[in-house]
PDB file of C-alpha atoms in Angstrom:
ATOM      1  CA  MET A 753      73.699 342.559 238.400  1.00  0.00           C
ATOM      2  CA  LYS A 754      73.589 338.932 239.473  1.00  0.00           C
ATOM      3  CA  LYS A 755      76.660 336.733 239.111  1.00  0.00           C
ATOM      4  CA  ILE A 756      76.460 333.699 236.844  1.00  0.00           C
ATOM      5  CA  LEU A 757      76.188 330.098 238.014  1.00  0.00           C
ATOM      6  CA  LEU A 758      77.583 327.988 235.161  1.00  0.00           C
ATOM      7  CA  VAL A 759      76.669 324.275 235.368  1.00  0.00           C
ATOM      8  CA  GLY A 760      77.587 321.335 233.155  1.00  0.00           C
ATOM      9  CA  GLY A 761      76.230 317.856 233.716  1.00  0.00           C
ATOM     10  CA  CYS A 762      74.161 314.926 232.469  1.00  0.00           C
ATOM     11  CA  SER A 763      70.471 314.016 232.773  1.00  0.00           C
ATOM     12  CA  TYR A 764      70.497 314.396 236.580  1.00  0.00           C
ATOM     13  CA  SER A 765      71.137 318.103 235.969  1.00  0.00           C
ATOM     14  CA  ASN A 766      69.213 318.656 232.721  1.00  0.00           C
ATOM     15  CA  GLU A 767      66.347 321.118 233.131  1.00  0.00           C
ATOM     16  CA  LYS A 768      64.680 319.605 230.021  1.00  0.00           C
ATOM     17  CA  PHE A 769      64.958 316.007 231.238  1.00  0.00           C
ATOM     18  CA  ASN A 770      62.321 313.507 230.096  1.00  0.00           C
ATOM     19  CA  SER A 771      61.909 310.010 231.500  1.00  0.00           C
ATOM     20  CA  VAL A 772      62.552 307.303 228.902  1.00  0.00           C
ATOM     21  CA  HIS A 773      60.922 304.700 231.134  1.00  0.00           C
ATOM     22  CA  HIS A 774      57.869 306.863 231.918  1.00  0.00           C
ATOM     23  CA  PRO A 775      57.364 309.108 228.859  1.00  0.00           C
ATOM     24  CA  ASP A 776      53.927 310.322 230.031  1.00  0.00           C
ATOM     25  CA  LEU A 777      55.188 311.368 233.462  1.00  0.00           C
ATOM     26  CA  ASP A 778      55.400 315.113 234.105  1.00  0.00           C
ATOM     27  CA  VAL A 779      58.989 315.658 235.262  1.00  0.00           C
ATOM     28  CA  SER A 780      59.000 319.452 234.916  1.00  0.00           C
ATOM     29  CA  TRP A 781      59.852 320.005 238.574  1.00  0.00           C
ATOM     30  CA  PRO A 782      62.824 322.348 239.191  1.00  0.00           C
ATOM     31  CA  LYS A 783      66.190 320.630 238.902  1.00  0.00           C
ATOM     32  CA  TRP A 784      69.008 321.155 241.373  1.00  0.00           C
ATOM     33  CA  PRO A 785      70.926 323.766 239.282  1.00  0.00           C
ATOM     34  CA  GLN A 786      67.859 326.038 239.246  1.00  0.00           C
ATOM     35  CA  LEU A 787      67.237 325.507 242.961  1.00  0.00           C
ATOM     36  CA  LEU A 788      70.891 326.181 243.737  1.00  0.00           C
ATOM     37  CA  ALA A 789      70.928 329.350 241.629  1.00  0.00           C
ATOM     38  CA  GLU A 790      67.941 330.615 243.612  1.00  0.00           C
ATOM     39  CA  LYS A 791      69.696 329.872 246.895  1.00  0.00           C
ATOM     40  CA  LEU A 792      72.825 331.692 245.699  1.00  0.00           C
ATOM     41  CA  ASP A 793      70.851 334.528 244.077  1.00  0.00           C
ATOM     42  CA  MET A 794      72.701 333.915 240.804  1.00  0.00           C
ATOM     43  CA  GLN A 795      71.747 333.825 237.132  1.00  0.00           C
ATOM     44  CA  LEU A 796      71.816 330.233 235.893  1.00  0.00           C
ATOM     45  CA  ILE A 797      73.443 329.029 232.687  1.00  0.00           C
ATOM     46  CA  ASN A 798      72.755 325.298 232.599  1.00  0.00           C
ATOM     47  CA  LEU A 799      74.636 323.404 229.861  1.00  0.00           C
ATOM     48  CA  SER A 800      73.568 319.935 231.036  1.00  0.00           C
ATOM     49  CA  GLU A 801      72.251 317.367 228.562  1.00  0.00           C
ATOM     50  CA  SER A 802      70.801 313.889 228.984  1.00  0.00           C
ATOM     51  CA  GLY A 803      73.279 311.194 228.040  1.00  0.00           C
ATOM     52  CA  ALA A 804      76.237 313.554 228.292  1.00  0.00           C
ATOM     53  CA  GLY A 805      79.669 312.205 229.155  1.00  0.00           C
ATOM     54  CA  GLN A 806      82.809 313.905 230.398  1.00  0.00           C
ATOM     55  CA  GLU A 807      83.906 315.312 227.031  1.00  0.00           C
ATOM     56  CA  TYR A 808      80.601 317.096 226.503  1.00  0.00           C
ATOM     57  CA  ILE A 809      80.566 318.482 230.042  1.00  0.00           C
ATOM     58  CA  TYR A 810      84.164 319.671 229.907  1.00  0.00           C
ATOM     59  CA  SER A 811      84.022 321.048 226.365  1.00  0.00           C
ATOM     60  CA  ASN A 812      80.814 322.995 226.842  1.00  0.00           C
ATOM     61  CA  ILE A 813      81.998 324.586 230.074  1.00  0.00           C
ATOM     62  CA  ILE A 814      85.329 325.550 228.504  1.00  0.00           C
ATOM     63  CA  ASP A 815      83.646 326.868 225.357  1.00  0.00           C
ATOM     64  CA  LYS A 816      81.132 328.920 227.340  1.00  0.00           C
ATOM     65  CA  LEU A 817      83.912 330.454 229.423  1.00  0.00           C
ATOM     66  CA  GLN A 818      85.256 332.028 226.230  1.00  0.00           C
ATOM     67  CA  THR A 819      82.007 333.955 225.753  1.00  0.00           C
ATOM     68  CA  ILE A 820      81.490 335.312 229.283  1.00  0.00           C
ATOM     69  CA  ASP A 821      83.199 338.185 231.069  1.00  0.00           C
ATOM     70  CA  HIS A 822      84.981 336.253 233.821  1.00  0.00           C
ATOM     71  CA  SER A 823      84.244 338.978 236.359  1.00  0.00           C
ATOM     72  CA  LYS A 824      80.552 338.088 235.990  1.00  0.00           C
ATOM     73  CA  ILE A 825      81.008 334.410 236.929  1.00  0.00           C
ATOM     74  CA  GLY A 826      80.039 333.584 240.480  1.00  0.00           C
ATOM     75  CA  LEU A 827      80.588 329.826 240.348  1.00  0.00           C
ATOM     76  CA  VAL A 828      81.419 327.066 237.877  1.00  0.00           C
ATOM     77  CA  ILE A 829      80.128 323.551 238.625  1.00  0.00           C
ATOM     78  CA  ALA A 830      80.860 320.311 236.767  1.00  0.00           C
ATOM     79  CA  ALA A 831      78.550 317.431 237.757  1.00  0.00           C
ATOM     80  CA  TRP A 832      80.424 314.576 236.111  1.00  0.00           C
ATOM     81  CA  SER A 833      78.837 311.592 234.404  1.00  0.00           C
ATOM     82  CA  THR A 834      79.667 307.895 234.127  1.00  0.00           C
ATOM     83  CA  ALA A 835      83.008 307.018 232.518  1.00  0.00           C
ATOM     84  CA  PRO A 836      82.034 304.885 229.457  1.00  0.00           C
ATOM     85  CA  ARG A 837      79.948 307.527 227.676  1.00  0.00           C
ATOM     86  CA  ARG A 838      81.162 308.773 224.307  1.00  0.00           C
ATOM     87  CA  ASP A 839      80.528 312.352 223.152  1.00  0.00           C
ATOM     88  CA  TYR A 840      81.154 313.693 219.668  1.00  0.00           C
ATOM     89  CA  GLN A 841      79.971 316.343 217.246  1.00  0.00           C
ATOM     90  CA  ILE A 842      78.268 315.816 213.896  1.00  0.00           C
ATOM     91  CA  GLU A 843      77.064 317.985 211.031  1.00  0.00           C
ATOM     92  CA  SER A 844      73.333 318.557 210.880  1.00  0.00           C
ATOM     93  CA  LEU A 845      70.985 320.564 208.653  1.00  0.00           C
ATOM     94  CA  TYR A 846      68.483 323.022 210.116  1.00  0.00           C
ATOM     95  CA  LEU A 847      65.787 325.201 208.590  1.00  0.00           C
ATOM     96  CA  LYS A 848      66.694 328.903 208.614  1.00  0.00           C
ATOM     97  CA  ASN A 849      63.024 329.776 209.144  1.00  0.00           C
ATOM     98  CA  LYS A 850      60.013 327.588 209.793  1.00  0.00           C
ATOM     99  CA  LYS A 851      57.675 327.468 206.813  1.00  0.00           C
ATOM    100  CA  TRP A 852      55.438 325.002 205.025  1.00  0.00           C
ATOM    101  CA  THR A 853      57.601 324.562 201.921  1.00  0.00           C
ATOM    102  CA  TYR A 854      61.342 324.930 201.567  1.00  0.00           C
ATOM    103  CA  ASP A 855      64.288 323.984 199.371  1.00  0.00           C
ATOM    104  CA  LYS A 856      68.009 323.477 199.937  1.00  0.00           C
ATOM    105  CA  ASN A 857      68.648 327.231 200.023  1.00  0.00           C
ATOM    106  CA  ASP A 858      66.519 327.441 203.155  1.00  0.00           C
ATOM    107  CA  MET A 859      68.766 325.026 205.030  1.00  0.00           C
ATOM    108  CA  ILE A 860      71.716 325.929 207.219  1.00  0.00           C
ATOM    109  CA  GLN A 861      74.417 323.508 208.313  1.00  0.00           C
ATOM    110  CA  LYS A 862      75.400 323.406 211.970  1.00  0.00           C
ATOM    111  CA  ILE A 863      77.516 321.254 214.225  1.00  0.00           C
ATOM    112  CA  LYS A 864      75.717 319.584 217.106  1.00  0.00           C
ATOM    113  CA  TRP A 865      76.675 317.321 219.981  1.00  0.00           C
ATOM    114  CA  THR A 866      75.466 313.760 220.289  1.00  0.00           C
ATOM    115  CA  ASN A 867      76.519 310.805 222.433  1.00  0.00           C
ATOM    116  CA  ASP A 868      76.635 307.046 222.857  1.00  0.00           C
ATOM    117  CA  MET A 869      75.883 305.501 226.226  1.00  0.00           C
ATOM    118  CA  TYR A 870      78.889 303.207 225.824  1.00  0.00           C
ATOM    119  CA  ASP A 871      82.044 304.029 223.905  1.00  0.00           C
ATOM    120  CA  SER A 872      82.800 301.390 221.278  1.00  0.00           C
ATOM    121  CA  LYS A 873      86.511 302.045 221.696  1.00  0.00           C
ATOM    122  CA  GLY A 874      88.684 301.320 224.694  1.00  0.00           C
ATOM    123  CA  CYS A 875      88.016 299.698 228.047  1.00  0.00           C
ATOM    124  CA  MET A 876      87.005 300.800 231.518  1.00  0.00           C
ATOM    125  CA  HIS A 877      90.611 301.431 232.550  1.00  0.00           C
ATOM    126  CA  TYR A 878      90.963 303.861 229.648  1.00  0.00           C
ATOM    127  CA  TRP A 879      87.565 305.475 230.316  1.00  0.00           C
ATOM    128  CA  ILE A 880      88.479 306.068 233.959  1.00  0.00           C
ATOM    129  CA  ASP A 881      91.844 307.620 233.029  1.00  0.00           C
ATOM    130  CA  ARG A 882      90.127 309.788 230.424  1.00  0.00           C
ATOM    131  CA  SER A 883      87.645 311.025 233.030  1.00  0.00           C
ATOM    132  CA  LEU A 884      90.327 311.907 235.546  1.00  0.00           C
ATOM    133  CA  ARG A 885      92.225 313.897 232.919  1.00  0.00           C
ATOM    134  CA  TYR A 886      89.116 316.020 232.332  1.00  0.00           C
ATOM    135  CA  TYR A 887      88.673 316.540 236.090  1.00  0.00           C
ATOM    136  CA  TYR A 888      92.226 317.733 236.578  1.00  0.00           C
ATOM    137  CA  SER A 889      92.165 319.840 233.425  1.00  0.00           C
ATOM    138  CA  LEU A 890      89.024 321.704 234.512  1.00  0.00           C
ATOM    139  CA  GLN A 891      90.608 322.262 237.911  1.00  0.00           C
ATOM    140  CA  MET A 892      93.685 323.823 236.330  1.00  0.00           C
ATOM    141  CA  VAL A 893      91.673 325.987 233.909  1.00  0.00           C
ATOM    142  CA  CYS A 894      89.572 327.431 236.718  1.00  0.00           C
ATOM    143  CA  GLU A 895      92.600 327.912 238.946  1.00  0.00           C
ATOM    144  CA  ASN A 896      94.462 329.685 236.140  1.00  0.00           C
ATOM    145  CA  LEU A 897      91.500 331.954 235.387  1.00  0.00           C
ATOM    146  CA  LYS A 898      90.929 332.518 239.114  1.00  0.00           C
ATOM    147  CA  LEU A 899      87.331 331.369 238.847  1.00  0.00           C
ATOM    148  CA  PRO A 900      85.399 329.945 241.812  1.00  0.00           C
ATOM    149  CA  TYR A 901      84.504 326.347 241.017  1.00  0.00           C
ATOM    150  CA  LYS A 902      83.310 323.022 242.368  1.00  0.00           C
ATOM    151  CA  GLN A 903      83.119 319.629 240.732  1.00  0.00           C
ATOM    152  CA  PHE A 904      81.811 316.251 241.793  1.00  0.00           C
ATOM    153  CA  GLN A 905      80.857 312.829 240.542  1.00  0.00           C
ATOM    154  CA  MET A 906      77.084 313.011 240.140  1.00  0.00           C
ATOM    155  CA  VAL A 907      76.645 309.400 238.988  1.00  0.00           C
ATOM    156  CA  ASP A 908      79.097 306.628 239.738  1.00  0.00           C
ATOM    157  CA  LEU A 909      82.034 306.269 237.345  1.00  0.00           C
ATOM    158  CA  PHE A 910      81.616 302.569 236.628  1.00  0.00           C
ATOM    159  CA  LYS A 911      78.796 300.859 238.549  1.00  0.00           C
ATOM    160  CA  GLY A 912      76.168 301.480 235.865  1.00  0.00           C
ATOM    161  CA  TYR A 913      78.444 299.851 233.304  1.00  0.00           C
ATOM    162  CA  LEU A 914      78.814 296.756 235.482  1.00  0.00           C
ATOM    163  CA  TRP A 915      75.031 296.441 235.878  1.00  0.00           C
ATOM    164  CA  GLN A 916      74.620 296.666 232.119  1.00  0.00           C
ATOM    165  CA  GLU A 917      77.262 293.996 231.621  1.00  0.00           C
ATOM    166  CA  LEU A 918      75.401 291.714 234.014  1.00  0.00           C
ATOM    167  CA  ILE A 919      72.138 292.341 232.163  1.00  0.00           C
ATOM    168  CA  SER A 920      73.868 291.581 228.854  1.00  0.00           C
ATOM    169  CA  ARG A 921      75.155 288.288 230.241  1.00  0.00           C
ATOM    170  CA  ARG A 922      71.649 287.283 231.316  1.00  0.00           C
ATOM    171  CA  THR A 923      69.967 288.345 228.075  1.00  0.00           C
ATOM    172  CA  ASN A 924      72.048 285.827 226.179  1.00  0.00           C
ATOM    173  CA  ASP A 925      69.755 283.257 227.777  1.00  0.00           C
ATOM    174  CA  VAL A 926      66.525 285.216 227.257  1.00  0.00           C
ATOM    175  CA  ALA A 927      64.304 284.400 224.291  1.00  0.00           C
ATOM    176  CA  ASP A 928      63.439 287.250 221.931  1.00  0.00           C
ATOM    177  CA  ASN A 929      59.794 287.229 222.997  1.00  0.00           C
ATOM    178  CA  LYS A 930      60.561 287.572 226.701  1.00  0.00           C
ATOM    179  CA  GLN A 931      61.208 290.709 228.751  1.00  0.00           C
ATOM    180  CA  VAL A 932      64.817 291.761 229.284  1.00  0.00           C
ATOM    181  CA  PRO A 933      65.612 291.479 233.004  1.00  0.00           C
ATOM    182  CA  ILE A 934      66.077 294.618 235.110  1.00  0.00           C
ATOM    183  CA  ILE A 935      68.970 294.224 237.532  1.00  0.00           C
ATOM    184  CA  ASN A 936      70.052 296.970 239.922  1.00  0.00           C
ATOM    185  CA  ASN A 937      70.052 295.229 243.306  1.00  0.00           C
ATOM    186  CA  VAL A 938      72.915 293.136 244.695  1.00  0.00           C
ATOM    187  CA  ASP A 939      70.409 290.811 246.367  1.00  0.00           C
ATOM    188  CA  ASP A 940      69.195 289.761 242.906  1.00  0.00           C
ATOM    189  CA  LEU A 941      72.637 288.506 241.841  1.00  0.00           C
ATOM    190  CA  THR A 942      73.880 284.945 241.895  1.00  0.00           C
ATOM    191  CA  LYS A 943      76.994 284.055 243.848  1.00  0.00           C
ATOM    192  CA  GLU A 944      79.013 283.969 240.639  1.00  0.00           C
ATOM    193  CA  GLU A 945      77.652 287.354 239.506  1.00  0.00           C
ATOM    194  CA  LYS A 946      78.482 288.942 242.855  1.00  0.00           C
ATOM    195  CA  TYR A 947      82.033 287.631 242.675  1.00  0.00           C
ATOM    196  CA  TRP A 948      82.501 288.951 239.137  1.00  0.00           C
ATOM    197  CA  LYS A 949      81.102 292.372 240.052  1.00  0.00           C
ATOM    198  CA  GLU A 950      83.260 292.681 243.177  1.00  0.00           C
ATOM    199  CA  THR A 951      86.391 291.622 241.258  1.00  0.00           C
ATOM    200  CA  GLN A 952      85.784 294.237 238.561  1.00  0.00           C
ATOM    201  CA  GLU A 953      85.107 296.948 241.117  1.00  0.00           C
ATOM    202  CA  LYS A 954      88.396 296.239 242.899  1.00  0.00           C
ATOM    203  CA  LYS A 955      90.262 296.603 239.604  1.00  0.00           C
ATOM    204  CA  TYR A 956      88.601 299.927 238.811  1.00  0.00           C
ATOM    205  CA  LEU A 957      89.128 301.296 242.309  1.00  0.00           C
ATOM    206  CA  ALA A 958      92.811 300.404 242.028  1.00  0.00           C
ATOM    207  CA  GLN A 959      92.873 302.268 238.708  1.00  0.00           C
ATOM    208  CA  ILE A 960      91.658 305.438 240.464  1.00  0.00           C
ATOM    209  CA  HIS A 961      93.938 304.992 243.465  1.00  0.00           C
ATOM    210  CA  ASN A 962      97.043 304.430 241.340  1.00  0.00           C
ATOM    211  CA  SER A 963      96.319 307.319 238.998  1.00  0.00           C
ATOM    212  CA  PRO A 964      98.812 310.225 238.914  1.00  0.00           C
ATOM    213  CA  TYR A 965      95.788 312.488 239.493  1.00  0.00           C
ATOM    214  CA  TYR A 966      94.723 310.780 242.712  1.00  0.00           C
ATOM    215  CA  GLU A 967      96.761 313.036 244.997  1.00  0.00           C
ATOM    216  CA  ILE A 968      96.551 316.288 243.009  1.00  0.00           C
ATOM    217  CA  ILE A 969      92.825 316.712 242.445  1.00  0.00           C
ATOM    218  CA  ASN A 970      92.012 319.197 245.188  1.00  0.00           C
ATOM    219  CA  ASN A 971      89.269 319.811 247.744  1.00  0.00           C
ATOM    220  CA  ASN A 972      87.119 321.687 245.252  1.00  0.00           C
ATOM    221  CA  PHE A 973      86.124 318.231 244.066  1.00  0.00           C
ATOM    222  CA  ILE A 974      83.291 317.341 246.432  1.00  0.00           C
ATOM    223  CA  GLY A 975      83.482 313.664 247.407  1.00  0.00           C
ATOM    224  CA  TRP A 976      86.836 312.936 245.799  1.00  0.00           C
ATOM    225  CA  PRO A 977      87.935 310.211 245.069  1.00  0.00           C
ATOM    226  CA  THR A 978      84.285 309.353 244.248  1.00  0.00           C
ATOM    227  CA  ASP A 979      83.821 306.023 246.064  1.00  0.00           C
ATOM    228  CA  PRO A 980      83.289 305.139 249.778  1.00  0.00           C
ATOM    229  CA  ARG A 981      85.943 302.410 249.566  1.00  0.00           C
ATOM    230  CA  LEU A 982      88.445 305.159 248.794  1.00  0.00           C
ATOM    231  CA  ASN A 983      86.899 307.497 251.415  1.00  0.00           C
ATOM    232  CA  GLY A 984      84.947 309.451 248.814  1.00  0.00           C
ATOM    233  CA  TYR A 985      81.504 309.337 247.238  1.00  0.00           C
ATOM    234  CA  SER A 986      79.412 310.132 244.204  1.00  0.00           C
ATOM    235  CA  VAL A 987      76.839 312.764 245.096  1.00  0.00           C
ATOM    236  CA  GLY A 988      73.875 310.895 243.623  1.00  0.00           C
ATOM    237  CA  GLU A 989      74.514 307.765 245.669  1.00  0.00           C
ATOM    238  CA  LYS A 990      75.391 309.759 248.779  1.00  0.00           C
ATOM    239  CA  VAL A 991      72.266 311.902 248.768  1.00  0.00           C
ATOM    240  CA  LEU A 992      69.440 309.984 247.112  1.00  0.00           C
ATOM    241  CA  ASP A 993      67.390 307.365 248.923  1.00  0.00           C
ATOM    242  CA  ASN A 994      66.434 304.657 246.428  1.00  0.00           C
ATOM    243  CA  ASN A 995      62.965 304.278 247.949  1.00  0.00           C
ATOM    244  CA  THR A 996      61.915 307.917 248.249  1.00  0.00           C
ATOM    245  CA  ASP A 997      64.130 310.154 246.092  1.00  0.00           C
ATOM    246  CA  ARG A 998      64.101 308.473 242.683  1.00  0.00           C
ATOM    247  CA  ILE A 999      61.448 308.404 239.978  1.00  0.00           C
ATOM    248  CA  SER A1000      60.932 304.643 240.168  1.00  0.00           C
ATOM    249  CA  LYS A1001      62.731 301.343 240.594  1.00  0.00           C
ATOM    250  CA  ILE A1002      63.531 301.298 236.869  1.00  0.00           C
ATOM    251  CA  ASP A1003      64.164 305.035 236.423  1.00  0.00           C
ATOM    252  CA  LEU A1004      66.719 305.995 239.034  1.00  0.00           C
ATOM    253  CA  HIS A1005      66.821 309.682 238.134  1.00  0.00           C
ATOM    254  CA  PRO A1006      65.998 312.003 241.029  1.00  0.00           C
ATOM    255  CA  ASN A1007      62.350 312.919 241.539  1.00  0.00           C
ATOM    256  CA  LYS A1008      61.199 316.317 242.838  1.00  0.00           C
ATOM    257  CA  GLN A1009      62.256 315.529 246.394  1.00  0.00           C
ATOM    258  CA  GLY A1010      65.543 314.099 245.147  1.00  0.00           C
ATOM    259  CA  GLN A1011      66.349 317.261 243.189  1.00  0.00           C
ATOM    260  CA  GLU A1012      65.638 319.370 246.255  1.00  0.00           C
ATOM    261  CA  LYS A1013      67.922 317.195 248.391  1.00  0.00           C
ATOM    262  CA  LEU A1014      70.709 317.453 245.809  1.00  0.00           C
ATOM    263  CA  ALA A1015      70.438 321.253 245.820  1.00  0.00           C
ATOM    264  CA  ARG A1016      70.626 321.425 249.626  1.00  0.00           C
ATOM    265  CA  PHE A1017      73.530 319.002 249.792  1.00  0.00           C
ATOM    266  CA  ILE A1018      75.602 320.871 247.200  1.00  0.00           C
ATOM    267  CA  TYR A1019      74.756 324.270 248.728  1.00  0.00           C
ATOM    268  CA  ASP A1020      75.952 323.112 252.149  1.00  0.00           C
ATOM    269  CA  ARG A1021      79.349 322.165 250.673  1.00  0.00           C
ATOM    270  CA  LEU A1022      80.171 325.359 248.853  1.00  0.00           C
ATOM    271  CA  GLY A1023      81.808 327.040 251.837  1.00  0.00           C
TER     272      GLY A1023
END
């Protein structure tokens, strides 16, 4: 019987991913978890969801571990998301059975996960600390259970947030009937915007470097401590070429070639 590859992640890893920017585009190509499972000859359980943050990724991996015979697990992988995302669970009503007419007795109440792209509480310093706690906690759970595992930063912890902040600053000067600017290239920034972005990045990098988890997150974290300026990297930025491996200039998710490159890169670092 094949061992299980258990993966948690965000939209970069979601086998049911749909492009918000290009809703008519067929994006059904195999995602890196499926490609990796084939390379490893393992059975895939992919828990990834679009928009997921660290709490969703951590919680769903931990919850799933309670339902699986640990001897059947070949590898656990957490492909971490950006720090500001907020995950939480809500009550929702579902139909017990699909039919044309129904009443309240046909409904069943369940708890489901949802998320916000940006947490309305806290600040980036808090969001970074929160992320690192999840990273270290997953490390210790897998070590304690003697499970093989890898984790990595799939998308950058804070850069996306900074781009959104810059867009928000510009949209204050944009009339309602005009298109909101797309900014994701340093060359498009003003001198003042570049200075602000660089200043914020230095603060956030210092937050990672000065964290009590900086020295104790181990080598099972591929690319730790997640940024080249700290001698680490996020896997998405490390692997994907912006011109050839992403869906478009406005949808930076990996395309078919990008997913294949991610699978090869991760596979080569499992030894």
